[in-house]
Short mmCIF file of C-alpha atoms in Angstrom, two decimals:
data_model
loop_
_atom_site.label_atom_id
_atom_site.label_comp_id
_atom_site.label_asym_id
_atom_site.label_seq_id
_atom_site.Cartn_x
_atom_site.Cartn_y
_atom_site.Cartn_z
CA UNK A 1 -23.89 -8.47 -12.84
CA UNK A 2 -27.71 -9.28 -11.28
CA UNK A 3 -28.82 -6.33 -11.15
CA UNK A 4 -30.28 -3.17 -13.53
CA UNK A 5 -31.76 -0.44 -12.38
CA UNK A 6 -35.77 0.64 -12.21
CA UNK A 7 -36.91 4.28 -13.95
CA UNK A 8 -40.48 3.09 -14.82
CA UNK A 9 -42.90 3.48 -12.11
CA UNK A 10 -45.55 0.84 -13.87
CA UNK A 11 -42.62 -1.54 -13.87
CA UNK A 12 -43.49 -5.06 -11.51
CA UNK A 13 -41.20 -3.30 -8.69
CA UNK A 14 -42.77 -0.30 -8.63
CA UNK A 15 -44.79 -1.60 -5.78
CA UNK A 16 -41.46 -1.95 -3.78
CA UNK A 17 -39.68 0.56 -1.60
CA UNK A 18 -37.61 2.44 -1.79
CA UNK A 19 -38.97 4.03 -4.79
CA UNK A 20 -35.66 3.93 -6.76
CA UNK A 21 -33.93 0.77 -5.86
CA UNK A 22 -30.39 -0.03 -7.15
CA UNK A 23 -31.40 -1.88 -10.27
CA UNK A 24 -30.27 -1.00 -13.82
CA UNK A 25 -32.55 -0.04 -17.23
CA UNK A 26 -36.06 -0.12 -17.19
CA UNK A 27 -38.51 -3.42 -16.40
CA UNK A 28 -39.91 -3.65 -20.02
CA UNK A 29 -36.70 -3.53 -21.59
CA UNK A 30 -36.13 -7.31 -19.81
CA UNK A 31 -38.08 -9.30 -22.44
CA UNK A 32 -35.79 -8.23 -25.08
CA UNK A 33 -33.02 -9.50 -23.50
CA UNK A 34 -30.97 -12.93 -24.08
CA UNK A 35 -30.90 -13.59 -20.74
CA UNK A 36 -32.34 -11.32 -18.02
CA UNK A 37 -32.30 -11.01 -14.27
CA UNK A 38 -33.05 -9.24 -11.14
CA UNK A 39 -30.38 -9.08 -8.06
CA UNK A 40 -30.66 -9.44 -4.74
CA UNK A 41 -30.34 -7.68 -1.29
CA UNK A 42 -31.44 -4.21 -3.04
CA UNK A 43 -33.08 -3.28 0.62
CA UNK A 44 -36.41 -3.74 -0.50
CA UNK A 45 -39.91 -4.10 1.29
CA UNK A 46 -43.47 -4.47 0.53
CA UNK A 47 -45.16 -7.17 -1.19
CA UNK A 48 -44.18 -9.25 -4.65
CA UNK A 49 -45.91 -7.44 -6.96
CA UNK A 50 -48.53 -9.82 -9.24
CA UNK A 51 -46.77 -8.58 -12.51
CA UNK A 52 -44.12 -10.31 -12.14
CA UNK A 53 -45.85 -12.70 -13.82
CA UNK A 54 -45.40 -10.67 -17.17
CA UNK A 55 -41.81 -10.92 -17.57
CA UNK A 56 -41.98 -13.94 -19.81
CA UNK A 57 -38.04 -13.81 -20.84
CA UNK A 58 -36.89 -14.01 -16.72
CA UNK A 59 -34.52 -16.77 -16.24
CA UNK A 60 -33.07 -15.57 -12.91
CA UNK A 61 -35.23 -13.97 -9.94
CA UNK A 62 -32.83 -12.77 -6.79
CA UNK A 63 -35.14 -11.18 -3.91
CA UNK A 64 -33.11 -12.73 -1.24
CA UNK A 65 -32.14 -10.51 1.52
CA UNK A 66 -34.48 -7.72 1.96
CA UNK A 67 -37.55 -7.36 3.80
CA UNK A 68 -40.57 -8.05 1.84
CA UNK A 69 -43.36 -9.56 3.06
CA UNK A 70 -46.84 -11.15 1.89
CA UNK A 71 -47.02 -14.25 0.25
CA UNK A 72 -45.34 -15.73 -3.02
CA UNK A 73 -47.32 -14.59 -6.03
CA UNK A 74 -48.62 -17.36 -8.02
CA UNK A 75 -48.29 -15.18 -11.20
CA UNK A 76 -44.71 -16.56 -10.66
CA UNK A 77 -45.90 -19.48 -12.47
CA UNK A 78 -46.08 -17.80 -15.44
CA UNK A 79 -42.36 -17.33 -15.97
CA UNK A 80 -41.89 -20.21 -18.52
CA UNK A 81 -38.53 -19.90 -18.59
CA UNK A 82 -37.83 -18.95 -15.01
CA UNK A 83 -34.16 -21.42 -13.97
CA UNK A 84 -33.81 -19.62 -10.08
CA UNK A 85 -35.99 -18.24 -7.65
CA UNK A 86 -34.10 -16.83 -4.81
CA UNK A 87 -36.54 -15.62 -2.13
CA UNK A 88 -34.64 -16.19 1.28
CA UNK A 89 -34.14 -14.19 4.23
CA UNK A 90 -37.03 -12.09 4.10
CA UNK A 91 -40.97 -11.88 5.83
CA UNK A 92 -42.57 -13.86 3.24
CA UNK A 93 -45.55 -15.62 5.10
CA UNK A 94 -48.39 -17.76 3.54
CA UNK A 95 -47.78 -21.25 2.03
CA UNK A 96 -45.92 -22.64 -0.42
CA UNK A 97 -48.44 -22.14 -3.76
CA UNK A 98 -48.87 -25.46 -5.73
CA UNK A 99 -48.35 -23.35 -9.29
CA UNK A 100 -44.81 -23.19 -8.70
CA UNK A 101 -44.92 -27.02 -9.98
CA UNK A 102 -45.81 -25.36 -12.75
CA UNK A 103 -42.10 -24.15 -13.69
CA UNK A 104 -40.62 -26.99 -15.82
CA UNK A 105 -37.04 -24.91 -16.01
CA UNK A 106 -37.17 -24.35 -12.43
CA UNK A 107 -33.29 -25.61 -11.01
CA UNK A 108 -33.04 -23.85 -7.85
CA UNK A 109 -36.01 -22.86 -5.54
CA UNK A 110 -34.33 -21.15 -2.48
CA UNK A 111 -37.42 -20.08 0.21
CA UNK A 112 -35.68 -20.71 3.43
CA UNK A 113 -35.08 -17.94 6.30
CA UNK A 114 -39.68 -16.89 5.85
CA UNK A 115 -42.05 -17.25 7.92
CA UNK A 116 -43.73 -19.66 5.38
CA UNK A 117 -46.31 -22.02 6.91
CA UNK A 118 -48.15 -25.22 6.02
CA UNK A 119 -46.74 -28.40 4.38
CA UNK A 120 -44.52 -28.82 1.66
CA UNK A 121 -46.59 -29.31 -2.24
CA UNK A 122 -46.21 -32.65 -3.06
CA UNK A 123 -46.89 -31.00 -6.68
CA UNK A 124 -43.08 -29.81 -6.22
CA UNK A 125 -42.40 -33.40 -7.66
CA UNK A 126 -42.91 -32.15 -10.83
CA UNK A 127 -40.04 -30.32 -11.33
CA UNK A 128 -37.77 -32.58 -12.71
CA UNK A 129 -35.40 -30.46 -13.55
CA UNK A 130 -34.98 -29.12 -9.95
CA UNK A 131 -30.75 -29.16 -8.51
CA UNK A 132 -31.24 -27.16 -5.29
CA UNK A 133 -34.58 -26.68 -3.32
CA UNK A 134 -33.88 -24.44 0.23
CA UNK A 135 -37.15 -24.39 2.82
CA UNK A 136 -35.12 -24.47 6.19
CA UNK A 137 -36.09 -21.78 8.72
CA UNK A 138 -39.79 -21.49 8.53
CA UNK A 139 -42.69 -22.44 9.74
CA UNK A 140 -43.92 -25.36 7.97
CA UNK A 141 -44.91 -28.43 8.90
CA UNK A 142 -45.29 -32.05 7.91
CA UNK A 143 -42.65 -34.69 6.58
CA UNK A 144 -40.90 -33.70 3.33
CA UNK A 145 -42.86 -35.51 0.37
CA UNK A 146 -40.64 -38.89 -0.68
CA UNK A 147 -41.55 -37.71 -4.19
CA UNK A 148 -40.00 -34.92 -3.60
CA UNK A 149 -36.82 -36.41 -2.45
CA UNK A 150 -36.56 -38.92 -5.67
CA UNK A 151 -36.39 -36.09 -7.49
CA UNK A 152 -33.47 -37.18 -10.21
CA UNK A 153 -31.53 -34.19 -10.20
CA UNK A 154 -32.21 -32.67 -7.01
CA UNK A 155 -28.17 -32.49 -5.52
CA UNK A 156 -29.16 -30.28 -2.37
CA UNK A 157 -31.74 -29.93 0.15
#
């Protein structure tokens, strides 16, 4: 199961509508556990809230499929344990923030199906531990970095 369900309106969706998604216990309650996550296609919209950033014990971030829009926070960055960042088919616009090089754990980046714009980080190449990166269906531009592509685990692209 992805998904738990929001009760606190300070929580980092609060921001998002509709005002009670389908997620289970409250936001806070997700740095106590073992290994937390948020789901997917919960017909959201608005903007990533900043606070995200907070959630130190997220391993697993699933905003695919719903319609938010504004850019990618870099507070993301801050997730030191983050492993997946699902944030496909949805209006996310804006480019491609360099701090996301900052997420050593980082296996699977999935960003395609956006209206993201500009070139691809080169800083990307720093996540060595990355298995699946997905940018298709955007607007960027540019040649994909070849350090990106040496990347020694990277299995899909």
């Amino acid at each position: 199961l992805y998904v738990y369900k929001l009760t606190e309106r300070h929580s980092p969706l609060s921001r998002l509508q509709p005002p009670q998604p389908r997620i289970f216990g409250p936001v806070d309650k997700l740095a106590q556990r073992h290994r937390p996550q948020f789901g997917g296609a919960n017909l959201f919209s608005g903007t990533i809230p900043d606070n995200f950033g907070e959630l130190a014990m997220l391993q697993h971030l699933y905003l695919d499929t719903n319609s938010l829009s504004g850019t990618i926070p870099t507070s993301l960055a801050s997730l030191p344990l983050l492993q997946s960042l699902y944030l496909n088919s949805n209006s996310i616009s804006g480019t491609i923030p360099t701090e996301l090089s900052d997420l050593a754990q980082l296996r699977t980046l999935v960003l395609d199906t956006n209206l993201l714009s500009g070139t691809i980080p080169s800083q990307l190449a720093s996540l060595t531990n990355l298995e699946m990166l997905y940018m298709f269906t955007n607007s960027l531009s540019g040649t994909l970095p070849s350090v990106v592509c040496s990347l020694p685990n990277l299995g899909s692209l």
